[in-house]
Amino acid sequence: MKKILKTKLPELWQKIDADFDLFLPIEKNKTLNFSLWKEGEKVNLDRVRTNASPKHLVFPQTETYLKFKNENKKLSLEVVEAEGDEYVLFGVRPCDVKSFKLLDNIFLRDPVDTYYKVHRDRGIIISLGCSNPEDTCFCTSFGVEAASAPEGADIAAWDMGDSFLWKTQSEKGQKLMESVEEFFTDAHEKDLKTLEHEKDNIREKLKELPFSNIDLSKIKGTQQEIFDQEEIWNEFSEKCLACGTCSYLCPTCHCYDLCDYKGSNKGEKFRCWDSCMSSDFTLMAHGNPRTSQMQRLRQRFMHKLVYYPKNHEGVYSCVGCGRCADRCPVHIDIVKIIKKLGGEKNEL
Amino acid sequence: MSCSCHDQDPLIPQIAVIKEVRVDTHDVTTFKIVDNFGKKPFEFLPGQCAMISIPPIGEAIFSITSSPSQEEFIECSIKKCGTVTDYLHQLEAGSEIGVRGPYGNNFPVEELKNKDLVFIGGGIGLAPLRSVINYVMDNRDDFGKVDIVYGARTPGDLVHSKDIFDVWPKEKDTTVHLTVDSLSENWDGNVGFVPNYVKTLGFDSNKIALVCGPPIMIKYTLQALEEMGFKKDQVYTTLELKMKCGIGKCGRCNIGDKYVCKDGPVFRCDEITELPNEY
Ligand SMILES: Cc1cc2nc3c(=O)[nH]c(=O)nc-3n(C[C@H](O)[C@H](O)[C@H](O)COP(=O)(O)OP(=O)(O)OC[C@H]3O[C@@H](n4cnc5c(N)ncnc54)[C@H](O)[C@@H]3O)c2cc1C
Ligand code: SF4
Ligand code: SF4
Ligand code: FES
């Protein structure tokens, strides 16, 4: 275990920035997001939840994969390789660390999505324990380790007040550690004790959160039976604006569209995020299997709570980050849905 | 050969050439497609699909209608019904397009060996069935009796007319039963919808049925087969949903926990009953 004083952080950022692209939670106009660090940016490592998740680093919002020219019956295609340098992502909360694993299950499964893999492989992820979880967090329900070092982080860090403790967990993490060793000292026995204390603190706080008691095991029944609870789906979807905010901000939503940028005969093929909440998502020549917002909203939550677990050994496609609870303009969120499906009579 | 497909993403098409264009009906055309070297672009199994792209118009998925035994090309029969398909219909032989695949699962030809088969197609739904039918014909001794039931709105809408009128009826132990929706001139075959026609043909329920067509035709045909005593595990069909990636990642084509592009498009009917009714 290593220790770095917070006063040394500016130098640390500079040093990392010299060798890598450095992404940190940076505040702009009160919005906090993982952005490329530059000298003078306002880094905020206190607020736990960035507005958007860092998934855009491994799964960019739009990404060109092909350039083409189509003229006089002749077609030429030029593959556009995934762009970008090795990067370090510091301050990723354990829920977002886990979301990468859930995306891996989709994109790294055969056939491997080579673009995603390139972005994933060249990133070094440094997690940060959640000293101050928010009221809308419920990661514990999804088995996220918000206090201990999360699996999947190359380095796990904890905020100890005037310093960070830092534990390397992978070869990539080790490589980075070696390059910045000069800023660190070995942690003392006393620091480790304080850390254990801090972890207990975090665990206590998590237990006290309003949504900490949600119980997924209360959702009973077969896929068909849960699907058929139309009253519940209707109740929620009547309010839904189909804005798609929930899908775009969600770290585990991975649906995408493939589009052609339409020049006259030259252009690009790119992919971009898409949302099952929009009405033309499944539109076909002979009709649309999901014509109502009820069906579309049901799809999103069935996917997270039933279909994904069926396909991935019981793992849910949600990490309890609380972004949907925080940002949905009409206050539909997965917690209310879990409770309703589990038979609780909560108010919308 | 300068092929670098090994390190490419499954979303990236290869360049292919339209070798031949055959107009089947007023809105269906069959395209013979070869790769840059004049050969079959990729191997596939009967029932699998190809994603065809014409940048900058877009991409759409189509069943491969030729037999896998055919070494020289793949064929797709394409109905004009939207952006990509309209554009495809304007293309001439020699035009280059993008193609990627094969996608999806296939009809389980190994399990069908030595069995009597009933193929039931409606409209453009003959396309994927033709791939299996021709595969069966190429390996004729491995399979039992074959019945092919095929219907379209009018006689002019029947696709692959050479196969259905001249080639298949001459194959051994093979019968072709044709029907059109309503009374037409120059038609002395059956008149009536496919599901009703199937009932009048009274097939033995020990056969295996392979059904493909528009959703409504599939629905009533499956009912008819059930009434005739076919068990759900004796019937295979294909489902159609909007597709983009073709590899189970873009999240568009699921029915319940199954992805039509990956777990389908071919389903045994006892599998379908386990899926939420959303197709
Ligand atoms: C497994 C599988 C196998 C298939 N096999 C075949 C086959 O062998 N042969 C075949 O012909 N087809 C086949 N299809 C169907 C084929 O993929 C579709 O018909 C094809 O996608 C149509 O593409 P398109 O671009 O021409 O149509 P699109 O342009 O996508 O249009 C389809 C329809 O959607 C509507 N639409 C599209 N965009 C909009 C919009 N922005 N606003 C409003 N309405 C819109 C329009 O009503 C239009 O008519 C298959 C499909 C699947 C899933
Ligand atoms: S954010 Fe809320 S309103 Fe918008 S699509 Fe999602 S559930 Fe509907
Ligand atoms: S569904 Fe909501 S709480 Fe769950 S991971 Fe997505 S945004 Fe976070
Ligand atoms: S087409 Fe993308 S998941 Fe099936």
XYZ file of C-alpha atoms and ligand atoms in Angstrom:
700
model
C 0.000 0.000 0.000
C 1.297 3.446 -0.970
C 0.420 6.907 0.173
C 0.410 10.285 -1.563
C -0.230 13.656 0.015
C -3.019 15.635 -1.644
C -0.685 18.595 -2.011
C 1.320 16.485 -4.457
C -1.641 15.830 -6.744
C -0.959 18.660 -9.236
C 2.503 17.256 -9.811
C 1.123 13.758 -10.090
C -1.370 14.857 -12.745
C 1.423 16.566 -14.670
C 3.606 13.515 -14.563
C 0.817 11.157 -15.660
C -0.276 13.633 -18.319
C 3.200 13.563 -19.836
C 2.929 9.842 -20.590
C -0.810 9.224 -20.866
C -4.123 10.870 -21.629
C -5.410 11.648 -18.158
C -9.143 11.653 -17.505
C -10.446 13.057 -14.228
C -13.814 14.155 -12.864
C -13.711 17.754 -14.034
C -16.320 20.360 -13.179
C -17.588 22.760 -15.827
C -20.696 24.891 -15.332
C -21.606 22.789 -12.298
C -21.551 19.668 -14.415
C -19.124 16.976 -13.380
C -17.830 14.589 -16.021
C -14.759 12.552 -16.824
C -12.810 14.815 -19.164
C -9.288 15.132 -20.456
C -7.248 16.962 -17.833
C -5.421 20.177 -18.646
C -3.508 22.466 -16.303
C -5.981 24.657 -14.442
C -9.063 22.452 -14.823
C -11.299 22.177 -11.800
C -10.909 18.606 -10.585
C -13.572 17.482 -8.137
C -12.856 14.227 -6.353
C -15.394 14.798 -3.593
C -18.663 14.406 -5.409
C -19.267 10.698 -5.955
C -21.432 10.812 -9.013
C -20.343 12.273 -12.323
C -23.294 13.302 -14.499
C -22.521 10.841 -17.249
C -20.707 7.621 -16.568
C -17.189 7.089 -17.930
C -18.471 4.502 -20.424
C -17.778 6.952 -23.265
C -14.087 6.153 -22.882
C -14.537 2.517 -23.837
C -17.685 2.956 -25.916
C -17.576 6.428 -27.482
C -20.860 8.206 -28.064
C -20.071 8.278 -31.765
C -17.235 6.478 -33.493
C -16.402 6.249 -37.182
C -15.345 2.761 -38.221
C -15.265 3.008 -41.977
C -14.634 5.589 -44.677
C -16.018 4.931 -48.100
C -16.298 6.212 -51.617
C -19.025 4.907 -53.882
C -18.852 6.050 -57.474
C -19.639 4.575 -60.900
C -20.389 1.110 -59.505
C -17.044 1.102 -57.657
C -16.925 0.962 -53.906
C -13.825 1.601 -51.854
C -13.698 1.038 -48.138
C -11.079 2.168 -45.708
C -11.185 0.807 -42.189
C -10.768 3.489 -39.552
C -8.837 2.094 -36.630
C -9.853 2.926 -33.081
C -8.208 6.236 -32.160
C -6.513 7.404 -29.022
C -3.513 6.909 -26.775
C -3.061 4.996 -23.574
C -5.027 6.670 -20.858
C -5.396 6.812 -17.106
C -8.829 7.195 -15.609
C -8.637 8.349 -12.012
C -11.508 8.611 -9.565
C -13.809 5.931 -10.967
C -16.349 4.892 -8.369
C -16.708 1.177 -7.679
C -20.139 1.059 -9.350
C -18.687 2.447 -12.575
C -15.750 0.044 -12.324
C -18.223 -2.814 -12.207
C -20.144 -1.407 -15.165
C -17.063 -1.969 -17.329
C -17.222 -5.637 -16.461
C -20.884 -5.728 -17.493
C -20.037 -4.061 -20.805
C -17.178 -6.569 -21.279
C -19.763 -9.343 -21.085
C -21.363 -7.911 -24.200
C -18.533 -6.457 -26.231
C -15.719 -8.922 -25.486
C -17.854 -12.001 -25.941
C -17.368 -13.763 -29.266
C -17.335 -12.125 -31.804
C -15.171 -9.556 -30.055
C -15.882 -5.896 -30.743
C -12.368 -4.845 -31.659
C -13.019 -1.120 -31.181
C -14.238 -1.597 -27.655
C -11.343 -3.945 -26.923
C -8.755 -1.417 -28.066
C -10.291 1.305 -25.882
C -10.576 -1.062 -22.965
C -7.066 -2.499 -23.206
C -5.269 0.802 -23.313
C -6.943 2.212 -20.222
C -5.637 2.118 -16.667
C -8.456 2.402 -14.177
C -7.948 3.869 -10.740
C -10.961 3.504 -8.503
C -11.828 5.739 -5.602
C -13.715 4.528 -2.542
C -16.988 6.342 -1.835
C -16.429 8.303 1.363
C -19.637 10.259 0.806
C -22.245 8.206 -1.042
C -25.351 10.090 -2.163
C -28.907 9.478 -1.090
C -29.780 8.011 -4.456
C -26.976 5.414 -4.409
C -27.938 1.756 -3.992
C -24.893 -0.105 -5.257
C -24.862 -2.543 -2.340
C -28.023 -4.127 -3.746
C -25.983 -5.116 -6.779
C -23.020 -6.454 -4.880
C -20.733 -3.503 -5.614
C -17.879 -3.091 -3.178
C -18.004 0.611 -2.469
C -15.676 0.339 0.509
C -13.181 -2.378 -0.405
C -11.003 -2.435 -3.500
C -13.247 -3.209 -6.464
C -12.363 -6.070 -8.756
C -11.440 -4.719 -12.183
C -9.634 -1.610 -10.975
C -5.932 -1.580 -11.839
C -5.324 0.557 -8.799
C -7.708 1.144 -5.912
C -7.513 4.446 -4.049
C -9.115 5.844 -0.919
C -9.473 9.414 0.202
C -7.917 9.712 3.664
C -8.458 13.437 4.193
C -5.059 14.956 3.501
C -3.795 12.026 1.461
C -4.772 9.115 -0.756
C -3.983 5.495 -0.080
C -3.295 3.562 -3.216
C -3.200 -0.179 -3.838
C -2.008 -1.642 -7.133
C -4.017 -4.608 -8.325
C -2.752 -5.465 -11.796
C 0.282 -5.420 -14.047
C -0.975 -2.283 -15.738
C -1.390 -0.664 -12.352
C 2.112 -1.731 -11.374
C 3.558 -0.221 -14.539
C 1.910 3.109 -13.804
C 2.936 2.959 -10.157
C 6.578 2.513 -11.119
C 6.485 5.595 -13.321
C 5.166 7.832 -10.551
C 6.839 6.229 -7.549
C 8.666 9.438 -6.607
C 5.414 11.035 -5.354
C 4.545 8.177 -3.011
C 5.721 6.927 0.330
C 5.042 3.531 1.842
C 1.915 3.494 3.936
C 2.476 2.947 7.656
C 0.786 0.452 9.921
C -1.178 3.419 11.265
C -2.457 4.376 7.801
C -3.692 0.848 7.239
C -5.572 0.948 10.509
C -7.127 4.273 9.572
C -8.118 2.803 6.219
C -9.882 -0.106 7.886
C -11.698 2.408 10.016
C -12.611 4.466 6.925
C -13.939 1.349 5.187
C -16.153 0.597 8.177
C -17.357 4.184 8.041
C -18.269 3.831 4.405
C -20.108 0.574 5.073
C -22.097 2.194 7.851
C -23.054 5.109 5.623
C -24.126 2.743 2.839
C -26.390 0.906 5.250
C -28.137 4.123 6.204
C -28.972 5.180 2.646
C -32.700 5.363 1.841
C -32.511 2.781 -0.965
C -30.105 0.443 0.787
C -32.868 -2.005 1.586
C -34.054 -2.804 -1.906
C -34.445 -6.501 -2.315
C -34.252 -7.940 -5.809
C -35.158 -11.404 -4.628
C -38.685 -10.167 -4.096
C -39.142 -9.996 -7.858
C -40.677 -13.401 -8.373
C -42.032 -15.218 -11.387
C -40.962 -16.290 -14.824
C -39.824 -13.944 -17.561
C -43.320 -14.186 -19.021
C -45.040 -13.415 -15.717
C -42.955 -10.325 -15.031
C -43.434 -9.224 -18.633
C -47.198 -9.644 -18.250
C -47.536 -7.260 -15.290
C -48.866 -4.632 -17.646
C -50.531 -2.572 -14.936
C -47.154 -1.797 -13.430
C -45.506 -1.098 -16.776
C -48.399 1.139 -17.789
C -48.293 3.097 -14.577
C -44.667 4.046 -15.142
C -44.786 4.521 -18.887
C -47.708 6.921 -18.732
C -45.269 9.471 -17.348
C -42.257 8.564 -19.471
C -41.231 11.251 -21.989
C -39.128 8.839 -24.030
C -36.273 11.331 -23.747
C -33.671 8.558 -23.465
C -31.737 10.340 -20.706
C -31.774 7.211 -18.570
C -30.108 5.106 -21.270
C -27.500 7.678 -22.210
C -26.416 8.322 -18.636
C -26.566 4.698 -17.564
C -23.131 3.071 -17.358
C -24.466 -0.332 -18.376
C -26.718 0.583 -21.322
C -24.936 -0.487 -24.482
C -27.437 -0.344 -27.359
C -26.133 1.310 -30.474
C -27.050 2.311 -33.996
C -24.982 1.998 -37.155
C -25.342 4.964 -39.489
C -23.952 6.284 -42.731
C -22.869 9.874 -42.897
C -24.444 10.831 -46.151
C -22.165 12.737 -48.428
C -23.126 12.488 -52.105
C -20.907 9.525 -52.859
C -18.226 9.800 -50.194
C -18.673 9.484 -46.504
C -18.269 7.581 -43.290
C -19.983 4.799 -41.447
C -20.165 5.364 -37.745
C -21.842 3.949 -34.730
C -23.527 5.913 -32.003
C -25.431 5.322 -28.792
C -29.061 4.467 -29.232
C -31.937 3.904 -26.845
C -34.675 1.315 -26.667
C -36.837 4.172 -25.361
C -37.195 5.700 -28.823
C -40.045 4.710 -31.095
C -38.072 3.928 -34.250
C -35.594 1.665 -32.470
C -37.364 -1.457 -33.725
C -39.305 -0.004 -36.666
C -39.372 -2.314 -39.691
C -40.971 -2.517 -43.100
C -43.815 -4.714 -41.876
C -44.424 -2.828 -38.662
C -42.997 -2.280 -35.225
C -43.080 -4.928 -32.510
C -42.965 -2.191 -29.841
C -45.548 0.410 -30.764
C -46.259 1.827 -27.309
C -44.047 3.556 -24.751
C -45.198 0.906 -22.303
C -43.538 -1.773 -24.415
C -40.374 0.274 -24.771
C -40.025 1.154 -21.110
C -40.772 -2.457 -20.217
C -37.993 -3.559 -22.552
C -35.416 -1.369 -20.815
C -36.192 -2.638 -17.350
C -36.831 -6.250 -18.368
C -33.421 -6.175 -20.006
C -31.710 -4.930 -16.857
C -33.566 -7.072 -14.369
C -34.532 -10.243 -16.243
C -33.002 -10.794 -19.689
C -29.418 -9.804 -18.916
C -29.337 -11.919 -15.740
C -30.751 -14.859 -17.700
C -27.905 -14.572 -20.183
C -25.149 -13.758 -17.681
C -25.359 -16.127 -14.747
C -27.758 -14.094 -12.689
C -25.836 -10.818 -12.846
C -28.114 -7.777 -13.189
C -27.410 -5.081 -15.751
C -27.457 -2.322 -13.161
C -24.813 -1.227 -10.700
C -26.979 0.989 -8.525
C -25.176 4.185 -9.478
C -28.431 6.105 -9.059
C -27.994 8.270 -12.151
C -31.412 7.369 -13.505
C -32.945 8.169 -10.139
C -31.148 11.471 -10.151
C -31.707 12.618 -13.716
C -34.999 11.313 -15.085
C -37.116 14.435 -15.619
C -40.267 12.695 -14.412
C -38.684 10.678 -11.615
C -39.047 7.210 -13.001
C -36.226 5.127 -11.659
C -35.159 1.561 -11.366
C -35.574 1.506 -7.584
C -39.263 2.286 -7.804
C -39.613 -0.348 -10.465
C -37.801 -2.989 -8.447
C -39.996 -2.203 -5.465
C -43.201 -2.314 -7.485
C -42.265 -5.571 -9.172
C -41.377 -6.929 -5.768
C -44.899 -6.243 -4.550
C -44.318 -3.060 -2.542
C -46.958 -0.382 -2.717
C -44.667 2.624 -3.136
C -45.877 5.908 -4.601
C -44.600 7.049 -7.976
C -4.394 -12.595 -51.455
C -4.455 -9.362 -49.564
C -7.148 -10.193 -47.086
C -6.848 -8.724 -43.647
C -10.255 -9.907 -42.402
C -8.591 -11.730 -39.514
C -7.909 -8.543 -37.611
C -11.136 -6.808 -38.560
C -14.168 -5.997 -36.565
C -17.259 -8.097 -37.292
C -19.053 -4.863 -38.221
C -16.775 -4.217 -41.167
C -18.083 -5.303 -44.545
C -15.991 -6.688 -47.351
C -16.405 -5.456 -50.882
C -18.507 -7.718 -53.070
C -19.809 -7.500 -56.597
C -23.285 -8.024 -57.944
C -22.664 -10.620 -60.606
C -26.171 -11.070 -61.872
C -29.556 -9.485 -61.347
C -32.688 -11.544 -61.906
C -36.073 -9.860 -61.642
C -38.472 -12.330 -60.000
C -41.612 -10.258 -59.573
C -42.608 -6.608 -59.701
C -41.046 -6.066 -56.255
C -38.630 -8.971 -55.711
C -35.248 -9.303 -57.370
C -32.612 -11.969 -56.826
C -28.986 -10.834 -56.706
C -26.054 -13.138 -57.334
C -23.162 -11.877 -55.226
C -19.465 -12.743 -55.463
C -16.406 -11.441 -53.662
C -13.582 -9.386 -55.171
C -12.023 -12.552 -56.583
C -15.226 -13.719 -58.250
C -15.895 -16.391 -55.615
C -18.397 -17.019 -52.838
C -17.838 -14.243 -50.250
C -18.102 -16.591 -47.253
C -19.262 -20.043 -46.161
C -22.646 -20.369 -44.470
C -25.320 -22.858 -43.446
C -28.908 -22.946 -44.731
C -31.026 -20.316 -42.980
C -28.150 -17.927 -42.230
C -28.147 -14.317 -43.353
C -25.931 -11.708 -44.958
C -25.776 -8.031 -44.054
C -25.650 -6.026 -47.252
C -24.540 -2.417 -47.303
C -24.578 0.282 -49.931
C -22.844 3.293 -48.456
C -24.112 5.953 -47.945
C -27.619 4.500 -48.137
C -27.359 2.025 -45.288
C -27.352 -1.644 -44.401
C -30.021 -4.326 -44.182
C -30.038 -8.038 -43.482
C -31.206 -10.720 -45.904
C -31.486 -14.472 -45.858
C -29.149 -16.239 -48.197
C -31.358 -18.117 -50.612
C -28.761 -20.151 -52.498
C -27.633 -23.571 -51.298
C -24.478 -23.762 -49.186
C -23.296 -26.444 -51.611
C -23.064 -23.747 -54.286
C -19.378 -22.828 -54.373
C -19.391 -19.916 -56.790
C -21.661 -17.276 -55.267
C -24.358 -16.462 -52.754
C -27.816 -15.293 -53.755
C -30.249 -13.037 -51.935
C -33.851 -12.420 -52.969
C -34.796 -8.936 -51.966
C -38.154 -7.276 -51.709
C -38.374 -3.559 -52.418
C -39.763 -1.957 -49.275
C -37.557 0.867 -47.998
C -34.367 2.857 -48.284
C -31.768 0.142 -48.786
C -33.953 -2.226 -50.743
C -35.196 0.520 -53.108
C -31.623 1.443 -53.861
C -30.544 -2.161 -54.338
C -33.259 -2.574 -56.922
C -31.646 0.165 -59.035
C -28.266 -1.567 -59.154
C -26.984 -3.384 -62.213
C -24.593 -6.276 -62.643
C -21.057 -5.129 -61.946
C -22.000 -2.793 -59.095
C -19.965 -3.137 -55.953
C -21.619 -3.419 -52.556
C -20.533 -4.245 -49.024
C -21.350 -7.584 -47.477
C -20.708 -9.099 -44.064
C -21.749 -12.364 -42.525
C -22.805 -15.059 -42.118
C -25.116 -14.122 -39.261
C -27.609 -16.061 -37.237
C -28.204 -19.744 -36.718
C -29.332 -22.215 -39.332
C -31.948 -24.855 -39.985
C -30.598 -28.005 -38.297
C -30.056 -30.022 -41.473
C -28.187 -32.772 -39.648
C -31.173 -33.454 -37.394
C -33.507 -33.463 -40.381
C -31.712 -36.362 -42.058
C -33.873 -39.357 -43.020
C -37.029 -37.473 -42.081
C -39.954 -36.497 -44.286
C -39.999 -32.724 -44.695
C -42.749 -30.211 -45.354
C -41.619 -26.749 -46.389
C -44.251 -24.041 -46.076
C -43.446 -20.615 -47.486
C -45.354 -17.406 -48.016
C -44.226 -14.603 -50.353
C -40.603 -13.598 -49.911
C -40.485 -16.183 -47.085
C -39.454 -18.741 -49.678
C -36.007 -17.092 -49.664
C -34.467 -18.814 -46.616
C -36.370 -22.047 -47.278
C -34.917 -22.250 -50.783
C -31.450 -22.522 -49.296
C -32.482 -25.631 -47.321
C -34.564 -27.074 -50.151
C -31.649 -26.864 -52.560
C -29.313 -28.272 -49.930
C -31.707 -31.203 -49.500
C -31.852 -31.658 -53.273
C -28.048 -31.609 -53.448
C -27.980 -34.411 -50.864
C -31.241 -36.007 -51.895
C -30.626 -39.555 -50.571
C -30.093 -38.304 -47.022
C -33.688 -37.114 -46.649
C -37.155 -38.663 -46.896
C -40.161 -37.384 -48.836
C -40.324 -33.661 -49.485
C -43.449 -31.515 -49.803
C -43.148 -27.852 -50.678
C -46.168 -25.659 -50.048
C -45.806 -22.158 -51.363
C -48.254 -19.307 -51.634
C -48.292 -15.682 -52.735
C -50.857 -12.963 -53.270
C -51.085 -13.440 -57.052
C -49.378 -15.792 -59.527
C -47.151 -12.853 -60.445
C -45.866 -12.650 -56.860
C -44.455 -16.182 -56.772
C -40.673 -15.927 -56.545
C -38.128 -18.403 -57.906
C -40.618 -19.521 -60.542
C -38.062 -21.680 -62.350
C -37.469 -23.714 -59.176
C -41.112 -24.095 -58.244
C -42.434 -24.880 -61.723
C -39.561 -26.628 -63.515
C -36.833 -27.827 -61.155
C -38.243 -29.051 -57.850
C -41.316 -30.923 -59.168
C -38.948 -33.101 -61.216
C -36.839 -34.141 -58.229
C -37.530 -37.589 -56.839
C -40.078 -37.959 -54.008
C -40.789 -34.248 -54.147
C -44.159 -32.559 -54.551
C -44.748 -28.827 -54.981
C -48.128 -27.432 -53.892
C -48.831 -23.876 -54.994
C -51.575 -21.498 -53.975
C -52.520 -17.853 -54.543
C -54.715 -15.656 -52.346
C -57.489 -14.931 -54.824
C -58.870 -16.129 -58.138
C -56.640 -15.038 -61.042
C -56.525 -15.479 -64.759
C -54.049 -18.039 -66.093
C -54.034 -19.915 -62.820
C -55.288 -23.431 -62.493
C -53.665 -24.139 -59.137
C -55.200 -23.779 -55.707
C -56.790 -20.537 -54.553
C -56.728 -19.674 -50.857
C -54.445 -18.648 -47.993
C -51.495 -20.853 -47.118
C -52.708 -21.954 -43.652
C -56.043 -23.181 -44.990
C -54.368 -24.856 -47.932
C -51.998 -26.681 -45.585
C -55.004 -28.061 -43.710
C -56.573 -29.430 -46.901
C -53.316 -31.185 -47.779
C -53.649 -33.226 -44.579
C -50.007 -34.054 -43.949
C -49.005 -36.924 -41.745
C -47.994 -35.464 -38.416
C -44.768 -37.468 -38.227
C -43.081 -35.103 -40.650
C -40.924 -32.100 -39.843
C -42.320 -28.737 -40.955
C -40.220 -25.680 -41.835
C -42.268 -22.513 -42.064
C -41.308 -19.046 -43.244
C -43.295 -16.028 -44.373
C -44.899 -12.843 -43.121
C -45.694 -12.862 -39.358
C -49.430 -13.267 -39.826
C -49.008 -16.215 -42.197
C -46.580 -17.880 -39.781
C -49.003 -17.448 -36.899
C -51.951 -19.112 -38.655
C -49.812 -21.801 -40.251
C -48.460 -22.846 -36.869
C -52.037 -23.070 -35.605
C -53.034 -25.182 -38.604
C -50.103 -27.537 -38.041
C -51.001 -27.896 -34.403
C -54.577 -28.803 -35.331
C -53.176 -31.409 -37.688
C -51.288 -33.029 -34.825
C -47.808 -31.617 -35.352
C -46.014 -31.203 -32.060
C -44.178 -27.937 -31.439
C -40.796 -29.646 -31.532
C -41.506 -30.863 -35.070
C -41.918 -27.359 -36.454
C -39.214 -24.803 -37.259
C -39.794 -21.221 -38.248
C -37.895 -17.968 -38.650
C -38.600 -14.683 -36.883
C -37.896 -11.229 -38.214
C -36.900 -8.187 -36.179
C -35.056 -4.978 -36.940
C -31.315 -5.584 -37.088
C -28.231 -3.429 -37.117
C -25.204 -5.270 -35.753
C -26.214 -8.852 -36.494
C -24.049 -10.147 -33.648
C -26.091 -9.718 -30.476
C -24.615 -6.434 -29.276
C -26.597 -3.450 -30.546
C -29.526 -4.658 -28.472
C -32.203 -4.168 -31.077
C -33.519 -7.561 -32.025
C -34.223 -9.299 -28.738
C -37.381 -11.143 -27.868
C -37.111 -11.746 -24.160
C -33.642 -13.078 -23.434
C -33.090 -14.270 -27.021
C -31.502 -12.269 -29.814
C -33.007 -13.011 -33.226
C -29.688 -12.183 -34.922
C -27.726 -14.663 -32.839
C -30.061 -17.233 -31.264
C -32.276 -17.073 -34.391
C -33.606 -16.327 -36.936
C -34.451 -20.052 -36.940
C -36.370 -21.222 -33.888
C -37.976 -24.554 -33.064
C -41.533 -23.728 -32.127
C -41.337 -25.093 -28.606
C -38.621 -22.477 -27.992
C -40.876 -19.673 -29.212
C -43.631 -20.413 -26.727
C -41.160 -19.607 -23.944
C -40.623 -16.101 -25.329
C -42.687 -13.039 -24.438
C -45.156 -12.248 -27.168
C -43.361 -9.240 -28.611
C -42.755 -9.952 -32.303
C -33.377 -12.512 -40.327
C -33.953 -11.684 -41.427
C -33.946 -12.162 -42.723
C -34.476 -11.376 -43.746
N -34.449 -11.871 -45.010
C -34.948 -11.130 -46.022
C -34.911 -11.608 -47.349
O -34.438 -12.704 -47.643
N -35.415 -10.817 -48.315
C -35.965 -9.587 -48.033
O -36.413 -8.921 -48.960
N -36.009 -9.114 -46.780
C -35.509 -9.854 -45.768
N -35.546 -9.358 -44.512
C -36.164 -8.042 -44.258
C -35.205 -6.943 -44.546
O -34.094 -6.977 -43.675
C -35.917 -5.595 -44.358
O -37.030 -5.543 -45.165
C -34.958 -4.500 -44.708
O -34.334 -4.097 -43.507
C -35.560 -3.316 -45.318
O -34.521 -2.386 -45.444
P -34.747 -1.001 -46.069
O -33.586 -0.161 -45.722
O -35.055 -1.137 -47.507
O -36.034 -0.514 -45.347
P -36.130 0.711 -44.362
O -35.689 1.957 -45.043
O -35.539 0.376 -43.079
O -37.660 0.840 -44.260
C -38.495 -0.121 -43.748
C -39.798 0.587 -43.430
O -39.614 1.221 -42.177
C -40.200 2.467 -42.194
N -39.224 3.489 -41.817
C -37.883 3.389 -41.847
N -37.314 4.479 -41.345
C -38.307 5.312 -41.002
C -38.356 6.619 -40.414
N -37.240 7.301 -40.075
N -39.558 7.165 -40.170
C -40.685 6.508 -40.471
N -40.698 5.273 -41.024
C -39.518 4.689 -41.284
C -40.818 2.669 -43.499
O -42.185 2.411 -43.346
C -40.207 1.656 -44.396
O -41.140 1.158 -45.297
C -35.029 -10.112 -43.473
C -35.028 -9.639 -42.179
C -34.490 -10.404 -41.146
C -34.508 -9.865 -39.762
S -35.162 9.421 -18.386
Fe -37.229 9.062 -17.568
S -38.605 10.120 -19.014
Fe -36.624 9.917 -20.047
S -36.830 7.969 -21.209
Fe -35.865 7.454 -19.228
S -37.606 6.861 -17.943
Fe -38.500 7.975 -19.685
S -30.205 1.576 -14.333
Fe -29.951 3.543 -13.238
S -28.969 2.975 -11.304
Fe -28.765 1.198 -12.648
S -26.748 1.438 -13.581
Fe -28.246 2.406 -14.990
S -28.326 4.567 -14.397
Fe -27.296 3.455 -12.723
S -29.004 -7.023 -34.557
Fe -27.867 -6.101 -32.956
S -28.444 -7.320 -31.270
Fe -29.364 -8.357 -32.933
